[in-house]
């Protein structure tokens, strides 16, 4: 956890970071890379899944896929790019014995991060 905290401080991140060591969060969503984002609306409908932007290094971003999806959704407009292949490190799966089926597990974001962050 120390390296994660140091990296967050170096980049000035001021938001909660979840270290999903046992892939309890990643597995139900079938997340395959880090980072990979999932944007749900208030009815828990997946509106966007994939890359945050078009540059995995963050140095030459020209398209902010997640920001565009947020803005379209908030404006009541359709999201044209609903999925963009994420680039990053592959997620190594932990064994998933505690779910009958990892994919059938309904994860409640509001219980994890609280109502202030619910979509």
CSV table of N, CA and C in Angstrom, one decimal:
chain,number,residue,atom,x,y,z
A,1,UNK,N,0.8,-1.2,0.0
A,1,UNK,CA,0.0,0.0,0.0
A,1,UNK,C,0.9,1.3,0.0
A,2,UNK,N,2.1,1.2,0.5
A,2,UNK,CA,2.9,2.3,0.6
A,2,UNK,C,3.3,2.9,-0.8
A,3,UNK,N,3.5,2.0,-1.8
A,3,UNK,CA,3.8,2.5,-3.1
A,3,UNK,C,2.6,3.2,-3.8
A,4,UNK,N,1.4,2.7,-3.5
A,4,UNK,CA,0.2,3.3,-4.0
A,4,UNK,C,0.0,4.6,-3.4
A,5,UNK,N,0.2,4.8,-2.1
A,5,UNK,CA,0.0,6.1,-1.5
A,5,UNK,C,1.1,7.1,-2.0
A,6,UNK,N,2.3,6.6,-2.2
A,6,UNK,CA,3.4,7.5,-2.7
A,6,UNK,C,3.1,8.0,-4.1
A,7,UNK,N,2.6,7.1,-4.9
A,7,UNK,CA,2.2,7.4,-6.3
A,7,UNK,C,1.1,8.4,-6.3
A,8,UNK,N,0.1,8.2,-5.5
A,8,UNK,CA,-1.1,9.1,-5.4
A,8,UNK,C,-0.6,10.5,-5.0
A,9,UNK,N,0.3,10.5,-4.0
A,9,UNK,CA,0.8,11.8,-3.5
A,9,UNK,C,1.6,12.5,-4.6
A,10,UNK,N,2.4,11.8,-5.3
A,10,UNK,CA,3.3,12.3,-6.4
A,10,UNK,C,2.4,13.0,-7.5
A,11,UNK,N,1.3,12.4,-7.8
A,11,UNK,CA,0.4,12.9,-8.9
A,11,UNK,C,-0.7,13.8,-8.3
A,12,UNK,N,-0.7,14.0,-7.0
A,12,UNK,CA,-1.7,15.0,-6.5
A,12,UNK,C,-3.1,14.4,-6.4
A,13,UNK,N,-3.3,13.1,-6.4
A,13,UNK,CA,-4.6,12.6,-6.3
A,13,UNK,C,-5.2,12.8,-4.9
A,14,UNK,N,-6.4,13.4,-4.9
A,14,UNK,CA,-7.1,13.7,-3.7
A,14,UNK,C,-8.5,13.0,-3.6
A,15,UNK,N,-8.5,11.8,-4.1
A,15,UNK,CA,-9.7,11.0,-4.1
A,15,UNK,C,-9.4,9.6,-3.5
A,16,UNK,N,-10.5,8.9,-3.1
A,16,UNK,CA,-10.2,7.6,-2.5
A,16,UNK,C,-9.7,6.6,-3.6
A,17,UNK,N,-8.8,5.8,-3.1
A,17,UNK,CA,-8.2,4.8,-4.0
A,17,UNK,C,-8.4,3.4,-3.4
A,18,UNK,N,-9.0,2.5,-4.2
A,18,UNK,CA,-9.3,1.2,-3.7
A,18,UNK,C,-8.2,0.2,-4.1
A,19,UNK,N,-7.5,-0.4,-3.2
A,19,UNK,CA,-6.5,-1.4,-3.6
A,19,UNK,C,-7.3,-2.8,-3.5
A,20,UNK,N,-7.6,-3.3,-4.7
A,20,UNK,CA,-8.4,-4.5,-4.8
A,20,UNK,C,-7.5,-5.7,-4.9
A,21,UNK,N,-6.7,-6.0,-3.9
A,21,UNK,CA,-5.7,-7.0,-3.9
A,21,UNK,C,-6.3,-8.4,-4.2
A,22,UNK,N,-7.5,-8.7,-3.8
A,22,UNK,CA,-8.1,-10.0,-4.0
A,22,UNK,C,-9.1,-10.0,-5.2
A,23,UNK,N,-9.1,-9.0,-5.9
A,23,UNK,CA,-10.0,-8.7,-7.1
A,23,UNK,C,-11.5,-8.9,-6.8
A,24,UNK,N,-11.9,-8.5,-5.6
A,24,UNK,CA,-13.2,-8.6,-5.2
A,24,UNK,C,-14.1,-7.7,-5.9
A,25,UNK,N,-13.6,-6.5,-6.3
A,25,UNK,CA,-14.3,-5.5,-7.1
A,25,UNK,C,-14.2,-5.8,-8.6
A,26,UNK,N,-13.0,-6.1,-9.0
A,26,UNK,CA,-12.7,-6.3,-10.5
A,26,UNK,C,-13.4,-7.5,-11.0
A,27,UNK,N,-13.5,-8.6,-10.3
A,27,UNK,CA,-14.0,-9.9,-10.8
A,27,UNK,C,-15.5,-9.8,-11.2
A,28,UNK,N,-16.4,-9.3,-10.4
A,28,UNK,CA,-17.8,-9.2,-10.8
A,28,UNK,C,-18.0,-8.4,-12.1
A,29,UNK,N,-17.1,-7.4,-12.4
A,29,UNK,CA,-17.3,-6.6,-13.6
A,29,UNK,C,-16.5,-7.2,-14.8
A,30,UNK,N,-15.7,-8.2,-14.5
A,30,UNK,CA,-14.9,-8.8,-15.5
A,30,UNK,C,-13.9,-7.8,-16.0
A,31,UNK,N,-13.4,-6.9,-15.1
A,31,UNK,CA,-12.4,-5.9,-15.5
A,31,UNK,C,-11.1,-6.7,-15.9
A,32,UNK,N,-10.4,-6.2,-16.9
A,32,UNK,CA,-9.3,-7.0,-17.4
A,32,UNK,C,-8.0,-6.2,-17.3
A,33,UNK,N,-8.1,-4.9,-17.2
A,33,UNK,CA,-6.8,-4.1,-17.1
A,33,UNK,C,-7.0,-3.0,-16.0
A,34,UNK,N,-5.9,-2.5,-15.6
A,34,UNK,CA,-5.9,-1.4,-14.7
A,34,UNK,C,-5.1,-0.3,-15.3
A,35,UNK,N,-5.7,0.9,-15.6
A,35,UNK,CA,-7.0,1.3,-15.2
A,35,UNK,C,-8.1,0.9,-16.2
A,36,UNK,N,-9.3,0.6,-15.8
A,36,UNK,CA,-10.4,0.3,-16.6
A,36,UNK,C,-11.6,0.9,-15.8
A,37,UNK,N,-12.4,1.8,-16.4
A,37,UNK,CA,-13.5,2.5,-15.7
A,37,UNK,C,-14.8,1.9,-16.1
A,38,UNK,N,-15.8,2.0,-15.2
A,38,UNK,CA,-17.1,1.6,-15.4
A,38,UNK,C,-18.0,2.8,-14.9
A,39,UNK,N,-18.8,3.3,-15.8
A,39,UNK,CA,-19.6,4.5,-15.5
A,39,UNK,C,-21.1,4.0,-15.5
A,40,UNK,N,-21.8,4.0,-14.4
A,40,UNK,CA,-23.2,3.6,-14.2
A,40,UNK,C,-24.0,4.8,-13.9
A,41,UNK,N,-25.2,4.8,-14.4
A,41,UNK,CA,-26.2,5.9,-14.0
A,41,UNK,C,-26.9,5.6,-12.7
A,42,UNK,N,-27.8,6.4,-12.3
A,42,UNK,CA,-28.5,6.2,-11.0
A,42,UNK,C,-29.3,4.9,-10.9
A,43,UNK,N,-29.7,4.4,-12.1
A,43,UNK,CA,-30.4,3.1,-12.1
A,43,UNK,C,-29.5,1.9,-12.3
A,44,UNK,N,-28.2,2.1,-12.1
A,44,UNK,CA,-27.2,1.0,-12.2
A,44,UNK,C,-27.1,0.5,-13.6
A,45,UNK,N,-27.4,1.3,-14.6
A,45,UNK,CA,-27.2,0.9,-16.0
A,45,UNK,C,-25.8,1.4,-16.4
A,46,UNK,N,-25.1,0.4,-17.0
A,46,UNK,CA,-23.7,0.7,-17.5
A,46,UNK,C,-23.8,1.6,-18.7
A,47,UNK,N,-23.2,2.8,-18.6
A,47,UNK,CA,-23.2,3.8,-19.7
A,47,UNK,C,-21.9,3.8,-20.5
A,48,UNK,N,-20.8,3.5,-19.8
A,48,UNK,CA,-19.5,3.6,-20.5
A,48,UNK,C,-18.6,2.6,-19.7
A,49,UNK,N,-17.8,1.9,-20.5
A,49,UNK,CA,-16.8,1.0,-20.0
A,49,UNK,C,-15.5,1.1,-20.8
A,50,UNK,N,-14.4,1.2,-20.2
A,50,UNK,CA,-13.1,1.2,-20.9
A,50,UNK,C,-12.1,2.2,-20.4
A,51,UNK,N,-11.3,2.7,-21.4
A,51,UNK,CA,-10.2,3.6,-21.1
A,51,UNK,C,-10.7,5.0,-20.6
A,52,UNK,N,-9.9,5.6,-19.8
A,52,UNK,CA,-10.3,6.9,-19.3
A,52,UNK,C,-10.1,8.0,-20.4
A,53,UNK,N,-8.9,7.8,-21.1
A,53,UNK,CA,-8.6,8.7,-22.2
A,53,UNK,C,-7.8,8.0,-23.3
A,54,UNK,N,-7.3,8.7,-24.2
A,54,UNK,CA,-6.6,8.0,-25.4
A,54,UNK,C,-5.1,7.9,-25.2
A,55,UNK,N,-4.6,8.2,-24.0
A,55,UNK,CA,-3.1,8.2,-23.8
A,55,UNK,C,-2.9,7.6,-22.4
A,56,UNK,N,-2.4,6.3,-22.4
A,56,UNK,CA,-2.2,5.6,-21.2
A,56,UNK,C,-1.1,6.3,-20.3
A,57,UNK,N,-0.2,7.0,-20.9
A,57,UNK,CA,0.9,7.7,-20.1
A,57,UNK,C,0.3,9.0,-19.5
A,58,UNK,N,-0.7,9.6,-20.1
A,58,UNK,CA,-1.3,10.8,-19.6
A,58,UNK,C,-0.6,12.1,-20.0
A,59,UNK,N,0.4,11.9,-20.9
A,59,UNK,CA,1.2,13.1,-21.2
A,59,UNK,C,0.7,13.8,-22.5
A,60,UNK,N,0.0,13.1,-23.4
A,60,UNK,CA,-0.5,13.7,-24.6
A,60,UNK,C,-1.9,13.3,-24.9
A,61,UNK,N,-2.8,13.5,-23.9
A,61,UNK,CA,-4.2,13.2,-24.0
A,61,UNK,C,-4.9,14.2,-25.0
A,62,UNK,N,-5.6,13.6,-25.9
A,62,UNK,CA,-6.4,14.5,-26.9
A,62,UNK,C,-7.9,14.1,-26.8
A,63,UNK,N,-8.2,13.0,-26.2
A,63,UNK,CA,-9.6,12.6,-26.1
A,63,UNK,C,-9.8,12.0,-24.7
A,64,UNK,N,-10.7,12.7,-23.9
A,64,UNK,CA,-11.1,12.2,-22.6
A,64,UNK,C,-12.4,11.5,-22.7
A,65,UNK,N,-12.3,10.2,-22.9
A,65,UNK,CA,-13.5,9.4,-23.1
A,65,UNK,C,-14.5,9.4,-21.9
A,66,UNK,N,-14.0,9.3,-20.7
A,66,UNK,CA,-14.8,9.3,-19.5
A,66,UNK,C,-15.5,10.6,-19.3
A,67,UNK,N,-14.7,11.7,-19.5
A,67,UNK,CA,-15.3,13.1,-19.3
A,67,UNK,C,-16.4,13.3,-20.3
A,68,UNK,N,-16.2,12.9,-21.6
A,68,UNK,CA,-17.2,13.1,-22.6
A,68,UNK,C,-18.4,12.3,-22.2
A,69,UNK,N,-18.3,11.1,-21.7
A,69,UNK,CA,-19.4,10.3,-21.3
A,69,UNK,C,-20.2,11.0,-20.1
A,70,UNK,N,-19.4,11.5,-19.1
A,70,UNK,CA,-20.1,12.2,-18.0
A,70,UNK,C,-20.9,13.4,-18.5
A,71,UNK,N,-20.2,14.2,-19.4
A,71,UNK,CA,-20.9,15.4,-19.8
A,71,UNK,C,-22.1,15.1,-20.7
A,72,UNK,N,-22.0,14.1,-21.5
A,72,UNK,CA,-23.2,13.8,-22.3
A,72,UNK,C,-24.3,13.3,-21.4
A,73,UNK,N,-24.0,12.4,-20.5
A,73,UNK,CA,-25.0,11.9,-19.6
A,73,UNK,C,-25.7,13.0,-18.8
A,74,UNK,N,-24.9,13.9,-18.2
A,74,UNK,CA,-25.4,15.0,-17.4
A,74,UNK,C,-26.3,16.0,-18.2
A,75,UNK,N,-26.0,16.1,-19.5
A,75,UNK,CA,-26.7,16.9,-20.4
A,75,UNK,C,-28.0,16.2,-21.0
A,76,UNK,N,-28.1,15.0,-20.7
A,76,UNK,CA,-29.3,14.2,-21.2
A,76,UNK,C,-29.1,13.8,-22.7
A,77,UNK,N,-27.9,13.8,-23.1
A,77,UNK,CA,-27.6,13.4,-24.5
A,77,UNK,C,-27.0,12.0,-24.6
A,78,UNK,N,-27.1,11.4,-25.8
A,78,UNK,CA,-26.6,10.0,-25.9
A,78,UNK,C,-25.0,10.0,-25.8
A,79,UNK,N,-24.5,8.9,-25.3
A,79,UNK,CA,-23.1,8.7,-25.2
A,79,UNK,C,-22.7,7.9,-26.5
A,80,UNK,N,-22.0,8.4,-27.4
A,80,UNK,CA,-21.7,7.8,-28.6
A,80,UNK,C,-20.6,6.7,-28.5
A,81,UNK,N,-19.6,7.0,-27.7
A,81,UNK,CA,-18.6,5.9,-27.4
A,81,UNK,C,-18.9,5.3,-26.1
A,82,UNK,N,-19.6,4.1,-26.2
A,82,UNK,CA,-20.0,3.4,-24.9
A,82,UNK,C,-18.9,2.5,-24.4
A,83,UNK,N,-17.9,2.3,-25.2
A,83,UNK,CA,-16.8,1.4,-24.8
A,83,UNK,C,-15.6,1.7,-25.7
A,84,UNK,N,-14.4,1.8,-25.0
A,84,UNK,CA,-13.1,2.0,-25.7
A,84,UNK,C,-12.2,1.0,-25.0
A,85,UNK,N,-11.4,0.2,-25.8
A,85,UNK,CA,-10.5,-0.7,-25.2
A,85,UNK,C,-9.5,-0.1,-24.3
A,86,UNK,N,-9.5,-0.5,-23.0
A,86,UNK,CA,-8.5,0.1,-22.1
A,86,UNK,C,-7.1,-0.4,-22.4
A,87,UNK,N,-6.1,0.4,-22.1
A,87,UNK,CA,-4.7,0.0,-22.1
A,87,UNK,C,-4.2,0.1,-20.7
A,88,UNK,N,-3.4,-0.9,-20.4
A,88,UNK,CA,-2.8,-0.9,-19.0
A,88,UNK,C,-2.3,-2.2,-18.7
A,89,UNK,N,-2.1,-2.4,-17.4
A,89,UNK,CA,-1.6,-3.7,-16.9
A,89,UNK,C,-2.7,-4.7,-16.7
A,90,UNK,N,-2.5,-5.9,-17.1
A,90,UNK,CA,-3.5,-7.0,-17.0
A,90,UNK,C,-3.7,-7.2,-15.5
A,91,UNK,N,-5.0,-7.5,-15.2
A,91,UNK,CA,-5.4,-7.8,-13.8
A,91,UNK,C,-5.2,-9.3,-13.6
A,92,UNK,N,-4.4,-9.7,-12.6
A,92,UNK,CA,-4.3,-11.1,-12.2
A,92,UNK,C,-5.4,-11.4,-11.3
A,93,UNK,N,-6.1,-12.5,-11.7
A,93,UNK,CA,-7.3,-12.9,-10.9
A,93,UNK,C,-7.0,-13.7,-9.7
A,94,UNK,N,-7.7,-13.3,-8.6
A,94,UNK,CA,-7.6,-14.1,-7.4
A,94,UNK,C,-8.7,-15.2,-7.5
A,95,UNK,N,-8.5,-16.2,-6.8
A,95,UNK,CA,-9.5,-17.2,-6.8
A,95,UNK,C,-10.9,-16.7,-6.3
A,96,UNK,N,-11.9,-17.1,-6.9
A,96,UNK,CA,-13.3,-16.5,-6.7
A,96,UNK,C,-14.2,-17.5,-6.0
A,97,UNK,N,-13.8,-18.1,-4.9
A,97,UNK,CA,-14.6,-19.1,-4.2
A,97,UNK,C,-15.8,-18.5,-3.4
A,98,UNK,N,-15.7,-17.3,-3.1
A,98,UNK,CA,-16.7,-16.7,-2.2
A,98,UNK,C,-18.0,-16.2,-2.9
A,99,UNK,N,-18.0,-16.3,-4.3
A,99,UNK,CA,-19.2,-16.0,-5.1
A,99,UNK,C,-19.6,-17.2,-5.8
A,100,UNK,N,-20.9,-17.5,-5.8
A,100,UNK,CA,-21.4,-18.7,-6.6
A,100,UNK,C,-20.9,-18.5,-8.1
A,101,UNK,N,-21.0,-17.3,-8.6
A,101,UNK,CA,-20.4,-17.0,-9.9
A,101,UNK,C,-20.0,-15.6,-9.8
A,102,UNK,N,-18.7,-15.3,-10.1
A,102,UNK,CA,-18.3,-13.9,-10.0
A,102,UNK,C,-19.1,-13.0,-10.9
A,103,UNK,N,-19.5,-13.5,-12.1
A,103,UNK,CA,-20.2,-12.6,-13.0
A,103,UNK,C,-21.6,-12.3,-12.6
A,104,UNK,N,-22.2,-13.2,-11.7
A,104,UNK,CA,-23.6,-13.0,-11.3
A,104,UNK,C,-23.7,-12.1,-10.1
A,105,UNK,N,-22.6,-11.8,-9.5
A,105,UNK,CA,-22.6,-11.0,-8.3
A,105,UNK,C,-22.9,-9.5,-8.6
A,106,UNK,N,-24.0,-9.0,-8.0
A,106,UNK,CA,-24.4,-7.6,-8.2
A,106,UNK,C,-23.7,-6.8,-7.1
A,107,UNK,N,-22.8,-6.0,-7.6
A,107,UNK,CA,-22.0,-5.1,-6.7
A,107,UNK,C,-22.6,-3.8,-6.4
A,108,UNK,N,-22.7,-3.4,-5.2
A,108,UNK,CA,-23.4,-2.2,-4.8
A,108,UNK,C,-22.3,-1.1,-4.6
A,109,UNK,N,-22.1,-0.2,-5.6
A,109,UNK,CA,-21.1,0.9,-5.4
A,109,UNK,C,-21.5,1.8,-4.3
A,110,UNK,N,-22.8,2.0,-4.1
A,110,UNK,CA,-23.1,3.0,-3.0
A,110,UNK,C,-22.7,2.4,-1.7
A,111,UNK,N,-22.7,1.1,-1.5
A,111,UNK,CA,-22.3,0.6,-0.2
A,111,UNK,C,-20.8,0.7,0.0
A,112,UNK,N,-20.0,0.6,-1.1
A,112,UNK,CA,-18.5,0.7,-1.1
A,112,UNK,C,-18.1,2.1,-0.8
A,113,UNK,N,-18.5,3.1,-1.6
A,113,UNK,CA,-17.9,4.4,-1.6
A,113,UNK,C,-18.8,5.4,-1.0
A,114,UNK,N,-20.1,5.1,-0.7
A,114,UNK,CA,-20.9,6.0,0.0
A,114,UNK,C,-21.8,6.9,-0.9
A,115,UNK,N,-22.9,7.4,-0.5
A,115,UNK,CA,-23.8,8.1,-1.3
A,115,UNK,C,-23.2,9.4,-2.0
A,116,UNK,N,-22.2,10.0,-1.4
A,116,UNK,CA,-21.6,11.2,-2.0
A,116,UNK,C,-21.0,10.9,-3.4
A,117,UNK,N,-20.6,9.6,-3.6
A,117,UNK,CA,-20.0,9.3,-4.9
A,117,UNK,C,-20.9,8.4,-5.8
A,118,UNK,N,-22.1,8.1,-5.4
A,118,UNK,CA,-23.0,7.4,-6.2
A,118,UNK,C,-23.4,8.1,-7.4
A,119,UNK,N,-23.6,7.4,-8.5
A,119,UNK,CA,-24.1,8.0,-9.7
A,119,UNK,C,-25.5,8.1,-9.8
